[in-house]
mmCIF file of C-alpha atoms in Angstrom:
data_model
loop_
_atom_site.group_PDB
_atom_site.id
_atom_site.type_symbol
_atom_site.label_atom_id
_atom_site.label_comp_id
_atom_site.label_asym_id
_atom_site.label_seq_id
_atom_site.Cartn_x
_atom_site.Cartn_y
_atom_site.Cartn_z
ATOM 1 C CA MET A 1 -117.321 9.004 -125.356
ATOM 2 C CA LYS A 2 -115.314 8.377 -128.377
ATOM 3 C CA SER A 3 -115.824 11.934 -129.743
ATOM 4 C CA ARG A 4 -114.791 13.406 -126.346
ATOM 5 C CA SER A 5 -111.454 11.234 -126.362
ATOM 6 C CA MET A 6 -110.970 12.148 -130.155
ATOM 7 C CA ARG A 7 -111.454 15.975 -129.248
ATOM 8 C CA GLY A 8 -108.928 15.461 -126.377
ATOM 9 C CA SER A 9 -106.421 13.850 -128.720
ATOM 10 C CA LEU A 10 -106.925 16.634 -131.409
ATOM 11 C CA LEU A 11 -106.468 19.280 -128.724
ATOM 12 C CA ARG A 12 -103.240 17.709 -127.384
ATOM 13 C CA LEU A 13 -101.983 17.364 -131.118
ATOM 14 C CA LEU A 14 -102.777 20.989 -131.658
ATOM 15 C CA ILE A 15 -100.895 22.146 -128.495
ATOM 16 C CA LEU A 16 -97.959 20.016 -129.531
ATOM 17 C CA ILE A 17 -97.921 21.523 -133.030
ATOM 18 C CA LEU A 18 -98.277 25.065 -131.579
ATOM 19 C CA THR A 19 -95.495 24.532 -129.034
ATOM 20 C CA THR A 20 -93.265 23.085 -131.737
ATOM 21 C CA VAL A 21 -93.952 26.042 -134.059
ATOM 22 C CA ASP A 22 -93.270 28.375 -131.187
ATOM 23 C CA GLN A 23 -89.908 26.857 -130.352
ATOM 24 C CA MET A 24 -88.970 26.819 -133.983
ATOM 25 C CA MET A 25 -89.693 30.645 -134.162
ATOM 26 C CA VAL A 26 -87.376 31.168 -131.171
ATOM 27 C CA VAL A 27 -84.614 29.190 -132.686
ATOM 28 C CA LEU A 28 -84.979 31.092 -136.017
ATOM 29 C CA ALA A 29 -84.998 34.448 -134.226
ATOM 30 C CA THR A 30 -81.923 33.426 -132.143
ATOM 31 C CA HIS A 31 -80.065 32.272 -135.302
ATOM 32 C CA HIS A 32 -81.260 35.105 -137.624
ATOM 33 C CA GLY A 33 -81.227 33.481 -141.054
ATOM 34 C CA GLY A 34 -79.228 30.414 -140.117
ATOM 35 C CA HIS A 35 -76.275 32.406 -138.753
ATOM 36 C CA HIS A 36 -75.720 32.197 -135.053
ATOM 37 C CA HIS A 37 -74.643 35.579 -133.493
ATOM 38 C CA ARG A 38 -72.219 35.212 -130.692
ATOM 39 C CA VAL A 39 -72.090 37.789 -127.867
ATOM 40 C CA SER A 40 -69.158 40.214 -128.644
ATOM 41 C CA LYS A 41 -65.977 39.363 -127.018
ATOM 42 C CA ARG A 42 -63.412 42.094 -125.871
ATOM 43 C CA ILE A 43 -59.710 41.753 -126.724
ATOM 44 C CA HIS A 44 -57.643 43.971 -124.622
ATOM 45 C CA LEU A 45 -54.750 45.905 -126.027
ATOM 46 C CA SER A 46 -52.062 43.654 -124.474
ATOM 47 C CA ARG A 47 -53.507 40.585 -126.025
ATOM 48 C CA ALA A 48 -54.041 42.403 -129.361
ATOM 49 C CA MET A 49 -50.398 43.359 -129.402
ATOM 50 C CA GLU A 50 -49.124 39.856 -128.366
ATOM 51 C CA THR A 51 -51.145 38.487 -131.311
ATOM 52 C CA THR A 52 -49.587 40.972 -133.650
ATOM 53 C CA LYS A 53 -46.159 39.893 -132.403
ATOM 54 C CA ARG A 54 -46.753 36.242 -133.093
ATOM 55 C CA PHE A 55 -47.986 36.877 -136.663
ATOM 56 C CA LEU A 56 -44.893 38.501 -137.954
ATOM 57 C CA CYS A 57 -44.233 39.294 -141.839
ATOM 58 C CA ARG A 58 -41.904 36.504 -142.595
ATOM 59 C CA GLU A 59 -43.487 33.341 -144.298
ATOM 60 C CA PRO A 60 -45.599 33.507 -147.362
ATOM 61 C CA GLN A 61 -49.248 32.578 -146.808
ATOM 62 C CA SER A 62 -51.424 30.356 -148.983
ATOM 63 C CA ARG A 63 -53.810 31.975 -151.158
ATOM 64 C CA ALA A 64 -56.514 30.211 -153.383
ATOM 65 C CA TYR A 65 -57.047 31.594 -156.834
ATOM 66 C CA ASN A 66 -59.732 30.656 -159.315
ATOM 67 C CA LEU A 67 -57.645 29.280 -162.287
ATOM 68 C CA ARG A 68 -60.043 30.794 -165.035
ATOM 69 C CA ASP A 69 -59.357 34.157 -163.423
ATOM 70 C CA LEU A 70 -55.701 33.786 -163.852
ATOM 71 C CA VAL A 71 -55.503 32.203 -167.253
ATOM 72 C CA GLN A 72 -57.191 34.711 -169.400
ATOM 73 C CA SER A 73 -54.652 34.634 -172.373
ATOM 74 C CA MET A 74 -55.870 31.373 -173.783
ATOM 75 C CA HIS A 75 -57.547 30.820 -177.187
ATOM 76 C CA PRO A 76 -61.175 32.316 -176.947
ATOM 77 C CA SER A 77 -62.447 28.777 -177.676
ATOM 78 C CA GLU A 78 -60.571 27.274 -174.695
ATOM 79 C CA SER A 79 -60.838 27.477 -170.968
ATOM 80 C CA ALA A 80 -58.979 26.185 -168.016
ATOM 81 C CA ASN A 81 -60.960 23.496 -166.489
ATOM 82 C CA GLN A 82 -59.096 21.617 -163.741
ATOM 83 C CA PRO A 83 -58.082 22.404 -161.111
ATOM 84 C CA VAL A 84 -60.751 24.824 -160.390
ATOM 85 C CA TYR A 85 -58.625 26.644 -157.928
ATOM 86 C CA ILE A 86 -54.790 26.746 -157.370
ATOM 87 C CA VAL A 87 -53.140 27.506 -154.152
ATOM 88 C CA LEU A 88 -49.982 29.749 -154.249
ATOM 89 C CA LYS A 89 -47.713 31.058 -151.667
ATOM 90 C CA ARG A 90 -48.083 34.850 -151.464
ATOM 91 C CA CYS A 91 -46.660 37.937 -149.514
ATOM 92 C CA ASP A 92 -49.293 40.640 -149.372
ATOM 93 C CA SER A 93 -50.400 43.188 -146.890
ATOM 94 C CA HIS A 94 -52.599 40.368 -145.035
ATOM 95 C CA SER A 95 -49.559 37.914 -144.808
ATOM 96 C CA GLY A 96 -48.126 39.257 -141.574
ATOM 97 C CA CYS A 97 -47.695 42.161 -139.366
ATOM 98 C CA CYS A 98 -44.950 44.919 -139.497
ATOM 99 C CA VAL A 99 -43.916 47.231 -136.708
ATOM 100 C CA SER A 100 -44.933 50.473 -138.345
ATOM 101 C CA PRO A 101 -48.275 51.587 -140.093
ATOM 102 C CA ASP A 102 -45.780 52.759 -142.898
ATOM 103 C CA LEU A 103 -44.698 49.257 -143.652
ATOM 104 C CA SER A 104 -46.434 46.383 -145.103
ATOM 105 C CA CYS A 105 -45.740 42.715 -145.935
ATOM 106 C CA ALA A 106 -44.219 42.187 -149.348
ATOM 107 C CA PRO A 107 -42.139 39.440 -151.241
ATOM 108 C CA VAL A 108 -38.376 39.587 -151.098
ATOM 109 C CA GLN A 109 -37.586 40.163 -154.667
ATOM 110 C CA SER A 110 -34.765 37.596 -154.816
ATOM 111 C CA SER A 111 -37.127 34.901 -153.401
ATOM 112 C CA ILE A 112 -39.722 35.036 -156.046
ATOM 113 C CA TYR A 113 -39.482 31.707 -158.062
ATOM 114 C CA HIS A 114 -41.651 29.983 -160.672
ATOM 115 C CA GLU A 115 -43.152 26.498 -160.625
ATOM 116 C CA GLU A 116 -44.764 24.622 -163.590
ATOM 117 C CA MET A 117 -48.212 23.182 -162.939
ATOM 118 C CA GLU A 118 -50.196 20.858 -165.187
ATOM 119 C CA VAL A 119 -53.773 21.766 -165.814
ATOM 120 C CA GLU A 120 -56.771 20.522 -167.901
ATOM 121 C CA VAL A 121 -58.027 22.639 -170.672
ATOM 122 C CA TRP A 122 -61.541 22.276 -172.299
ATOM 123 C CA SER A 123 -61.763 23.129 -176.038
ATOM 124 C CA LEU A 124 -65.144 24.350 -177.256
ATOM 125 C CA LEU A 125 -64.326 23.342 -180.895
ATOM 126 C CA THR A 126 -63.418 19.709 -180.228
ATOM 127 C CA ASN A 127 -65.520 19.328 -177.167
ATOM 128 C CA SER A 128 -62.766 17.545 -175.396
ATOM 129 C CA THR A 129 -59.958 18.153 -172.859
ATOM 130 C CA ARG A 130 -56.304 18.360 -173.050
ATOM 131 C CA ARG A 131 -53.487 18.750 -170.618
ATOM 132 C CA ALA A 132 -51.280 21.786 -170.732
ATOM 133 C CA TRP A 133 -48.614 23.240 -168.545
ATOM 134 C CA ILE A 134 -48.617 26.822 -166.913
ATOM 135 C CA ARG A 135 -45.818 28.646 -165.014
ATOM 136 C CA VAL A 136 -46.980 30.226 -161.828
ATOM 137 C CA GLU A 137 -45.253 32.739 -159.646
ATOM 138 C CA GLN A 138 -44.612 31.804 -156.050
ATOM 139 C CA HIS A 139 -43.120 33.960 -153.189
ATOM 140 C CA GLY A 140 -40.385 32.314 -151.009
ATOM 141 C CA ARG A 141 -39.840 34.935 -148.300
ATOM 142 C CA CYS A 142 -41.556 38.045 -147.020
ATOM 143 C CA SER A 143 -40.362 41.287 -145.468
ATOM 144 C CA CYS A 144 -41.599 44.575 -144.421
ATOM 145 C CA GLU A 145 -41.467 47.128 -147.104
ATOM 146 C CA ILE A 146 -42.395 50.962 -147.091
ATOM 147 C CA SER A 147 -45.780 51.375 -148.608
ATOM 148 C CA ASN A 148 -48.923 53.645 -148.375
ATOM 149 C CA ALA A 149 -52.661 52.773 -148.579
ATOM 150 C CA SER A 150 -52.864 52.999 -152.402
ATOM 151 C CA GLU A 151 -49.878 50.731 -152.828
ATOM 152 C CA ARG A 152 -51.185 48.063 -150.476
ATOM 153 C CA LEU A 153 -54.606 48.151 -152.212
ATOM 154 C CA ARG A 154 -52.871 47.892 -155.610
ATOM 155 C CA THR A 155 -50.698 44.804 -154.646
ATOM 156 C CA ASP A 156 -53.484 43.145 -152.764
ATOM 157 C CA VAL A 157 -55.847 42.995 -155.920
ATOM 158 C CA GLN A 158 -52.792 42.320 -158.234
ATOM 159 C CA LEU A 159 -53.196 38.870 -159.606
ATOM 160 C CA PRO A 160 -50.068 36.450 -159.670
ATOM 161 C CA GLY A 161 -47.951 36.056 -162.717
ATOM 162 C CA ILE A 162 -49.104 33.109 -164.915
ATOM 163 C CA GLN A 163 -47.674 32.076 -168.122
ATOM 164 C CA ILE A 164 -49.046 29.266 -170.555
ATOM 165 C CA LEU A 165 -46.184 27.014 -171.659
#
């Protein structure tokens, strides 16, 4: 009698395990590698136009830059350590919408200003850190300027001006 109840328990356990594995497979198939795919949503032209009108090219947008990518003119045995990223105000072709495809968002030249920022620098020679100051370029205002696709691409990949003080 014990072997019969033991078999019944094992059978129920096996069914439970198989059901659990099946449910996990369904979940994994639905999420496809951990990313949940939403059903496509349609945005009608009128709504797309309204969104564009609300996101005008006026105010600079925050952009995060890896500090080491910006500060490349240091001594070869030194590297910028902290902060890992700096956030700067920028006007680029993704900072706001213009009314014509021949225009793109760009900084108003007279509004470009500089700020000084303290950073931590690590030295390979001394195996220690020191503090240093850098001057970073910030954008104060944006406006729509005439541009073409190659100019937009060039300005979008152009790194901000950084100077080690």
